[in-house]
Amino acid sequence: MFSYTAPVRDLRFVLEELLEHRSLALPGFEEASSELVEAVLEEAARLAGEVWGPLNASGDRQGCSRRDNGGVTLPDGFIEAYQAYVDGGWNGIGVSEALGGQGLPEVVASSVQEMLHGANMALGLCPMLTAGAIEALAHHGSDALKETYLPRLVEGSWTGTMNLTEPQAGSDLSKVRTRAVPCPDEKGDHYRLFGQKIFITWGEHDAAENIVHLVLARTPDAPEGNKGISLFLVPKYLVSEPLVNAAGSLGERNDVTCASIEHKLGIHGSPTCTLSFGEGDGAIGYLVGEEGRGLNHMFTMMNEARHKVGIQGIGVAERACQHAFAYALDRVQGKARGAETTISEHLDVRRMLLSMRARTDALRALALYCAAELDVARHGADESERKGAQARVDVLIPVVKSFSTDQAVDIASMGVQVHGGMGFIEETGAAQLLRDARIAPIYEGTNGIQALDLAGRKLQRDGGAALNDLLERVEATAEALRGHGELVALGESLAAGAADLRAAMAIVLEQGSDPENGADAIQAYATPFLNLAGHVLCAWQMGQSALKASAAQAGGSSEPFYRAKLVAADFALRQWLPVGRANRSVIEAGMASLAGFDATTI
Amino acid sequence: MFSYTAPVRDLRFVLEELLEHRSLALPGFEEASSELVEAVLEEAARLAGEVWGPLNASGDRQGCSRRDNGGVTLPDGFIEAYQAYVDGGWNGIGVSEALGGQGLPEVVASSVQEMLHGANMALGLCPMLTAGAIEALAHHGSDALKETYLPRLVEGSWTGTMNLTEPQAGSDLSKVRTRAVPCPDEKGDHYRLFGQKIFITWGEHDAAENIVHLVLARTPDAPEGNKGISLFLVPKYLVSEPLVNAAGSLGERNDVTCASIEHKLGIHGSPTCTLSFGEGDGAIGYLVGEEGRGLNHMFTMMNEARHKVGIQGIGVAERACQHAFAYALDRVQGKARGAETTISEHLDVRRMLLSMRARTDALRALALYCAAELDVARHGADESERKGAQARVDVLIPVVKSFSTDQAVDIASMGVQVHGGMGFIEETGAAQLLRDARIAPIYEGTNGIQALDLAGRKLQRDGGAALNDLLERVEATAEALRGHGELVALGESLAAGAADLRAAMAIVLEQGSDPENGADAIQAYATPFLNLAGHVLCAWQMGQSALKASAAQAGGSSEPFYRAKLVAADFALRQWLPVGRANRSVIEAGMASLAGFDATTI
């Protein structure tokens, strides 16, 4: 039976050697020593490996079920596992101390998230959603709302949800129809909500005392489209008194019910609900931020939620790697050099294993680089430093979200293939990872939307300045590799990749700024452009990884770990990057074929 | 509710325009007119669309279940749908008239198979396995066995299975342990078999009167390894008399039982059984062919079974295309040029749709090209013609099997993405296609094994002559495109792809023939080499498609169909082929990283 082991050594390599623990040097993190970080990682690894991980397969098998009374029964053990997470204080580790959290750097919080998602992605979704609700409230909630709701959310004893989608309003949220009616005649400054939301992750469950729904809805007489949408907080149980330091005084059940739960391809342990608001007198909700600014407020937290989905992809990819390696090292089949052997010795299987490992390493390094930049953007000592980091974060986040999740699906699928026929049998566990991973390119904005965000908004608004900043760093790494005897070929490959990305960027900037066809050009080039950027940026991180590993060896280390990092870097730069580089040709081929067909006759 | 429509027009385009119906001109097909073929396709389309297709989703949902008595209950409607197939005479369409079939060309039989798999892949597996049993018996069975078993198998009233895998013997069949003991003291010339086989597709069911198991087993005192393995026919019900022209005289139940059925990722409507042979006195089995030649006999039919799995991938890919197009043309979301629109108008969605369509077209054209070569190999007028065709078939089959199935998984996954959040909901139906498709790269020899077959056996034994023959045809098409005003860019791209494949072939031939490291080189390069070959050969077919479509337009046709083929060809050659071409760089990077890691420490 496979069991997941959190990749502490790999995470530490990224935090300590690639990122040189630079987040710890920032103002505000004075109390976070490298020893503390190490202890946090070890402790999280225990929770992930011993408590969450063992429930992954059983949670998938059992799934969630809706009771007749509208309640949702979670898989066995999930409530206890979530409680262990809350009791351990894990929910607040990345939340600022001002809000009651531990205020650890984002790089540390992201590392912990990766472990938890690798252990149990379905369960990991619950705190991911809560984190979004905390962000939205912290930035836009009134003091009264913050006082009442934040402490429990930060603690994790209450959980959060994001209510965006309606049947006619998916990627296009301007179509939201849920209504929020002000109630001047009632006591309290609230609205009553009426409508139905679908695809609400962890929308109903008994793992927490209360659930705090954040809901997009339209006020009466609000204008059509985006500007008519506001954000509301709708608690499952009404709260009469602020709960700070109080033992808890939950009131009546609010008029929000779980109408059904979805039967999904994967993440069976995560209840995906249809929520009905206002089947009776209307669900009581409180305005968060300003009327008409709901989408803006929601997108404040979207950016970070997208980073978290990328991290989630990496968690599943890591689990898929471990699963495939364990099988390949155990399964005896065929011969290598005349002797019976495990399949891990066949070069064609090794290609799959190394591809999985190298890509997972690369995605992790890039996602944590992005987290480190987030730390600088929030805590950097001077403003220009913060602004520069934020600009890089803005470019990196759609890449981390899309590229990590697309790759995670492919890595999980490759993991199935390593298992041969056993991979197709559900009890083996490899297939679940493919099923689970498959949602990540879809939610929190489809990967196509991420690509538009990168090639459109993010690239066009600064004329490519932030990506150029990153590309200069890529080129510096390429130079360093070229100056390094045994790594010259890696440097050449990285330099060629950077040149491709520059060429593609020039096309997307030039054609994208065309007043007439710019929007089409951006749509046409977005996905191959993001794919190219993902390959080059990940390859860059693997180039850095090679330099660090090589330096460690030069310093006398004979750890197999560093040899492995050099092999993975070689694969990433010389066997993986070339495939990504082909996207330059795809973009250079233009968009005529995309524009020129009639979908009804092809 | 989605319903599958067999792609008759597309199939006819390949048969009539790309292949110019050349199979019909071969000796032996005098009675097969183009009108007959058209009628067959139309009739098969009706069976697929009206009878098999509507059971696809319900079959997945319901799945198969094993009864306490060892019987297997199929999903509702499957028995009747299979019976309709038998009653329509479909099982024998590609079987020679000498064996009681209709003796239609392989291109026609393959076209019909694609439709049936597109309609219902799980059900399509049943006749696919029977076809394998027919092949093996026809080539290697004694006259008595053929007389007794072939008529019913050809008719389809009995079905066949292939019993290869055991827990310790998957890709490496030399490890088979099932025993076959001769019984000199018993009446009849039979053996008794003892052992267990796993992953037996359609191993037990009630859709046929009898099941004919073909089983690999080891005779007493047989040598270790491949040469000790023989092939046996083990009927579910013993047959006392030959059944030719008899009403049927099935005897006792043989000692073979279904011990369990698998819980799989997909193809839930296909019962995958563990079969126990000889829990009592031993299962009575009859030697097929020679003792010790079981693997050779099995591989006679393997080649064609592999072609059929490729076809199966294409069937599922076609269904995924239709599913995605139907959704995209219906789903209103967002705006294009200021107006509300279906998502089929967003260029990023169009990229997915066109990619799915262009790739499916290309895979179909290549698979049917291979089928046409199979027709020539079997029926060509002179021997050198037959030999040349067989050499090309030998190279094409691993490509058709692997490349079609890898691409089918990706196409089905892209289909999920087109559906957004709905794609992850099982009731939508898109996810099933991904789950179903995922087995095809695994069974009938994993795609890694196919790649070894291509880069190893097939390429090395003739020094690349057969692939060179194909490459000359590719280059001729590239030349034709280059001489064709509007298709010049397609010709340039195809020529560049052909040059890459030549360069990669030279590396694989040179390093592969090295006495010391040749086997390693072949293993290391096999998968990227096959991937490159698949892209180039598919692009070639799309180049041919563009030439034909362009000629039709020049001849005055204004059918949207031809415009669509030109768009698909443009995408395939200029946006898809470049990604495949990157495999040349992958091969040129060498195999050091694959050889140089320790799987226990990476």
Short mmCIF file of C-alpha atoms in Angstrom, two decimals, chain A residues 61 165-173 175 198-199 262-268 272 325 329 331-335 337 340 344-354 357 361 406 409-410 412-418 420-427 431-432 434-439 441-442 446-449 451-452 516-517 519-521 523-528 560-561 563-565 567-568 570-571 574-576 578-583 585-602, chain B residues 61 165-173 175 198-199 262-268 272 325 329 331-335 337 340 344-354 357 361 406 409-410 412-418 420-427 431-432 434-439 441-442 446-449 451-452 516-517 519-521 523-528 560-561 563-565 567-568 570-571 574-576 578-583 585-602:
data_model
loop_
_atom_site.label_atom_id
_atom_site.label_comp_id
_atom_site.label_asym_id
_atom_site.label_seq_id
_atom_site.Cartn_x
_atom_site.Cartn_y
_atom_site.Cartn_z
CA ARG A 61 -13.89 5.67 -2.63
CA THR A 165 -20.86 30.51 -10.55
CA GLU A 166 -24.47 30.21 -11.64
CA PRO A 167 -25.65 28.01 -14.50
CA GLN A 168 -25.57 30.89 -16.99
CA ALA A 169 -22.60 32.64 -15.37
CA GLY A 170 -19.37 30.66 -15.41
CA SER A 171 -16.30 32.28 -16.93
CA ASP A 172 -18.47 35.33 -17.59
CA LEU A 173 -19.56 36.50 -14.15
CA LYS A 175 -24.29 37.29 -15.99
CA ILE A 198 -23.45 26.03 -8.39
CA PHE A 199 -20.06 24.35 -8.02
CA GLU A 262 -22.23 16.95 -7.72
CA HIS A 263 -21.11 13.58 -8.99
CA LYS A 264 -17.64 14.42 -10.20
CA LEU A 265 -14.69 12.86 -12.02
CA GLY A 266 -12.45 13.37 -9.00
CA ILE A 267 -11.91 15.09 -5.63
CA HIS A 268 -14.76 12.94 -4.34
CA THR A 272 -19.25 20.39 -4.45
CA PHE A 325 8.62 5.53 -8.32
CA LEU A 329 11.18 0.20 -7.94
CA ARG A 331 7.76 -4.26 -10.03
CA VAL A 332 10.04 -6.93 -11.48
CA GLN A 333 9.50 -7.35 -15.20
CA GLY A 334 11.83 -8.03 -18.09
CA LYS A 335 15.58 -7.90 -18.17
CA ARG A 337 21.65 -6.27 -19.47
CA GLU A 340 15.96 -9.75 -14.16
CA SER A 344 12.81 1.29 -12.95
CA GLU A 345 15.87 0.08 -14.86
CA HIS A 346 14.25 0.11 -18.31
CA LEU A 347 15.27 3.32 -20.01
CA ASP A 348 11.84 3.92 -21.46
CA VAL A 349 10.31 3.74 -17.97
CA ARG A 350 13.16 5.85 -16.65
CA ARG A 351 12.25 8.50 -19.21
CA MET A 352 8.78 8.69 -17.67
CA LEU A 353 10.07 8.70 -14.10
CA LEU A 354 12.66 11.36 -14.77
CA ARG A 357 10.40 14.17 -11.27
CA ASP A 361 10.85 19.90 -9.20
CA ASP A 406 -1.69 21.38 -17.02
CA VAL A 409 -2.58 16.36 -15.30
CA ASP A 410 0.08 15.13 -17.66
CA ALA A 412 -0.54 12.09 -13.19
CA SER A 413 -1.41 10.52 -16.54
CA MET A 414 2.21 9.48 -17.03
CA GLY A 415 2.06 8.00 -13.55
CA VAL A 416 -0.85 5.82 -14.64
CA GLN A 417 1.22 4.69 -17.64
CA VAL A 418 4.19 3.69 -15.46
CA GLY A 420 0.81 -0.47 -16.88
CA GLY A 421 -2.45 -2.39 -16.55
CA MET A 422 -2.46 -1.87 -12.79
CA GLY A 423 -2.68 1.87 -13.40
CA PHE A 424 -6.16 1.45 -14.82
CA ILE A 425 -7.41 -0.44 -11.76
CA GLU A 426 -8.89 1.97 -9.25
CA GLU A 427 -7.57 0.16 -6.18
CA ALA A 431 -5.94 6.70 -11.51
CA GLN A 432 -7.39 8.75 -8.65
CA LEU A 434 -5.39 11.76 -12.67
CA ARG A 435 -9.06 12.17 -11.81
CA ASP A 436 -8.30 14.58 -8.97
CA ALA A 437 -5.76 16.62 -10.91
CA ARG A 438 -8.13 17.11 -13.83
CA ILE A 439 -10.18 19.81 -12.06
CA PRO A 441 -6.93 23.45 -15.00
CA ILE A 442 -10.64 24.29 -14.83
CA THR A 446 -9.84 28.13 -16.59
CA ASN A 447 -6.31 27.88 -17.87
CA GLY A 448 -7.46 29.60 -21.04
CA ILE A 449 -8.56 32.57 -18.93
CA ALA A 451 -3.46 32.70 -20.54
CA LEU A 452 -5.60 35.67 -21.60
CA GLU A 516 -8.71 46.56 -34.58
CA ASN A 517 -7.45 42.99 -34.23
CA ALA A 519 -8.07 41.39 -28.86
CA ASP A 520 -8.22 38.54 -31.37
CA ALA A 521 -4.46 38.29 -31.55
CA GLN A 523 -6.86 35.31 -27.69
CA ALA A 524 -5.18 33.41 -30.49
CA TYR A 525 -1.69 33.50 -29.03
CA ALA A 526 -2.48 33.34 -25.33
CA THR A 527 -2.24 29.61 -24.70
CA PRO A 528 0.93 28.86 -26.69
CA PRO A 560 23.18 11.67 -4.04
CA PHE A 561 20.59 14.44 -3.68
CA ARG A 563 23.60 14.41 -8.28
CA ALA A 564 19.86 13.83 -8.70
CA LYS A 565 19.22 17.57 -9.02
CA VAL A 567 20.22 14.93 -13.68
CA ALA A 568 16.76 16.49 -13.34
CA ASP A 570 19.75 18.24 -17.52
CA PHE A 571 16.47 16.58 -18.46
CA ARG A 574 17.65 19.59 -22.77
CA GLN A 575 14.69 17.24 -23.15
CA TRP A 576 11.70 19.15 -21.82
CA PRO A 578 12.73 21.98 -26.51
CA VAL A 579 9.14 20.80 -26.60
CA GLY A 580 7.99 24.07 -25.07
CA ARG A 581 10.13 26.10 -27.43
CA ALA A 582 8.01 24.84 -30.32
CA ASN A 583 5.34 27.29 -29.19
CA SER A 585 6.65 28.44 -34.20
CA VAL A 586 3.02 28.01 -33.27
CA ILE A 587 2.73 31.74 -32.63
CA GLU A 588 4.74 32.65 -35.71
CA ALA A 589 2.33 30.61 -37.82
CA GLY A 590 -0.26 33.27 -37.09
CA MET A 591 -3.91 33.04 -36.30
CA ALA A 592 -5.45 32.68 -39.73
CA SER A 593 -6.50 29.06 -39.24
CA LEU A 594 -8.15 29.82 -35.88
CA ALA A 595 -10.13 32.72 -37.24
CA GLY A 596 -10.94 31.05 -40.54
CA PHE A 597 -13.21 28.19 -39.75
CA ASP A 598 -16.88 27.72 -39.24
CA ALA A 599 -17.39 25.55 -36.19
CA THR A 600 -20.67 24.26 -37.53
CA THR A 601 -19.11 22.62 -40.58
CA ILE A 602 -15.73 21.40 -39.41
CA ARG B 61 -22.87 4.39 -15.07
CA THR B 165 -1.43 -11.65 -18.46
CA GLU B 166 -0.77 -13.16 -15.05
CA PRO B 167 0.10 -11.16 -11.96
CA GLN B 168 3.84 -11.71 -12.47
CA ALA B 169 3.67 -11.74 -16.28
CA GLY B 170 2.52 -8.51 -17.88
CA SER B 171 4.74 -6.91 -20.50
CA ASP B 172 7.12 -9.84 -19.98
CA LEU B 173 5.12 -12.90 -21.00
CA LYS B 175 7.00 -15.41 -16.94
CA ILE B 198 -5.90 -11.48 -15.09
CA PHE B 199 -7.19 -8.52 -17.11
CA GLU B 262 -12.00 -5.34 -11.96
CA HIS B 263 -13.05 -1.92 -10.74
CA LYS B 264 -11.55 0.26 -13.42
CA LEU B 265 -11.03 3.92 -14.31
CA GLY B 266 -13.09 3.54 -17.49
CA ILE B 267 -14.70 1.16 -20.01
CA HIS B 268 -17.05 0.13 -17.23
CA THR B 272 -12.43 -7.25 -17.21
CA PHE B 325 -18.25 21.04 -30.59
CA LEU B 329 -21.81 25.76 -30.21
CA ARG B 331 -22.94 27.46 -24.57
CA VAL B 332 -23.42 31.23 -24.54
CA GLN B 333 -20.73 32.93 -22.49
CA GLY B 334 -18.84 36.17 -22.89
CA LYS B 335 -18.65 38.44 -25.87
CA ARG B 337 -16.57 41.77 -30.97
CA GLU B 340 -22.95 37.92 -26.84
CA SER B 344 -17.17 28.49 -30.12
CA GLU B 345 -16.37 32.05 -31.21
CA HIS B 346 -13.65 32.69 -28.62
CA LEU B 347 -10.33 32.13 -30.33
CA ASP B 348 -8.85 30.33 -27.36
CA VAL B 349 -11.72 27.85 -27.40
CA ARG B 350 -11.44 27.63 -31.17
CA ARG B 351 -7.82 26.64 -30.75
CA MET B 352 -8.94 23.65 -28.68
CA LEU B 353 -11.75 22.72 -31.07
CA LEU B 354 -9.57 22.97 -34.14
CA ARG B 357 -10.61 18.13 -35.03
CA ASP B 361 -8.73 13.82 -38.92
CA ASP B 406 -1.75 8.97 -26.75
CA VAL B 409 -6.20 10.73 -24.29
CA ASP B 410 -5.07 14.28 -24.90
CA ALA B 412 -10.48 13.65 -24.66
CA SER B 413 -8.81 15.71 -21.94
CA MET B 414 -9.02 18.82 -24.10
CA GLY B 415 -12.67 17.98 -24.61
CA VAL B 416 -13.17 18.09 -20.85
CA GLN B 417 -11.49 21.50 -20.79
CA VAL B 418 -13.79 22.90 -23.48
CA GLY B 420 -15.26 24.12 -18.29
CA GLY B 421 -16.73 23.15 -14.93
CA MET B 422 -19.37 21.03 -16.60
CA GLY B 423 -16.62 18.83 -17.98
CA PHE B 424 -15.77 17.65 -14.49
CA ILE B 425 -19.35 16.60 -13.77
CA GLU B 426 -19.85 12.97 -14.72
CA GLU B 427 -23.38 13.44 -16.07
CA ALA B 431 -15.16 12.91 -18.46
CA GLN B 432 -16.15 9.36 -19.38
CA LEU B 434 -11.12 10.62 -20.87
CA ARG B 435 -11.57 7.70 -18.49
CA ASP B 436 -12.34 5.29 -21.34
CA ALA B 437 -9.54 6.51 -23.59
CA ARG B 438 -6.94 6.15 -20.84
CA ILE B 439 -6.70 2.35 -21.19
CA PRO B 441 -2.12 3.48 -24.38
CA ILE B 442 -1.77 0.60 -21.92
CA THR B 446 1.98 -0.48 -23.72
CA ASN B 447 2.87 2.46 -25.91
CA GLY B 448 6.42 2.19 -24.61
CA ILE B 449 6.55 -1.34 -25.98
CA ALA B 451 7.95 2.48 -29.44
CA LEU B 452 10.59 -0.18 -28.78
CA GLU B 516 27.49 -2.68 -26.63
CA ASN B 517 25.04 0.16 -26.03
CA ALA B 519 19.82 -1.80 -26.81
CA ASP B 520 20.05 1.10 -24.36
CA ALA B 521 20.06 3.66 -27.15
CA GLN B 523 15.17 2.19 -25.29
CA ALA B 524 16.21 5.76 -24.63
CA TYR B 525 15.16 7.15 -27.99
CA ALA B 526 12.14 4.98 -28.70
CA THR B 527 9.34 7.17 -27.33
CA PRO B 528 10.48 10.53 -28.72
CA PRO B 560 -17.75 24.08 -46.68
CA PHE B 561 -16.36 20.58 -46.10
CA ARG B 563 -12.72 24.65 -46.71
CA ALA B 564 -12.77 22.93 -43.32
CA LYS B 565 -10.23 20.35 -44.49
CA VAL B 567 -8.17 24.86 -42.23
CA ALA B 568 -7.52 21.59 -40.39
CA ASP B 570 -3.11 24.35 -41.98
CA PHE B 571 -3.41 23.83 -38.24
CA ARG B 574 1.86 24.72 -38.98
CA GLN B 575 0.68 24.58 -35.37
CA TRP B 576 0.77 20.91 -34.44
CA PRO B 578 6.23 22.01 -34.81
CA VAL B 579 5.53 20.58 -31.36
CA GLY B 580 6.33 17.09 -32.63
CA ARG B 581 9.46 18.26 -34.39
CA ALA B 582 10.95 19.15 -31.01
CA ASN B 583 11.54 15.42 -30.50
CA SER B 585 16.21 17.92 -30.17
CA VAL B 586 15.17 15.52 -27.45
CA ILE B 587 16.97 12.69 -29.27
CA GLU B 588 19.97 14.83 -30.12
CA ALA B 589 20.36 15.65 -26.43
CA GLY B 590 21.39 12.03 -25.94
CA MET B 591 20.61 9.56 -23.25
CA ALA B 592 23.07 10.49 -20.54
CA SER B 593 20.45 11.88 -18.17
CA LEU B 594 18.25 8.77 -18.51
CA ALA B 595 21.09 6.41 -17.83
CA GLY B 596 22.65 8.55 -15.14
CA PHE B 597 20.25 8.56 -12.25
CA ASP B 598 19.55 6.35 -9.33
CA ALA B 599 15.80 5.92 -9.05
CA THR B 600 16.05 5.34 -5.31
CA THR B 601 17.46 8.80 -4.60
CA ILE B 602 15.84 11.08 -7.13
#
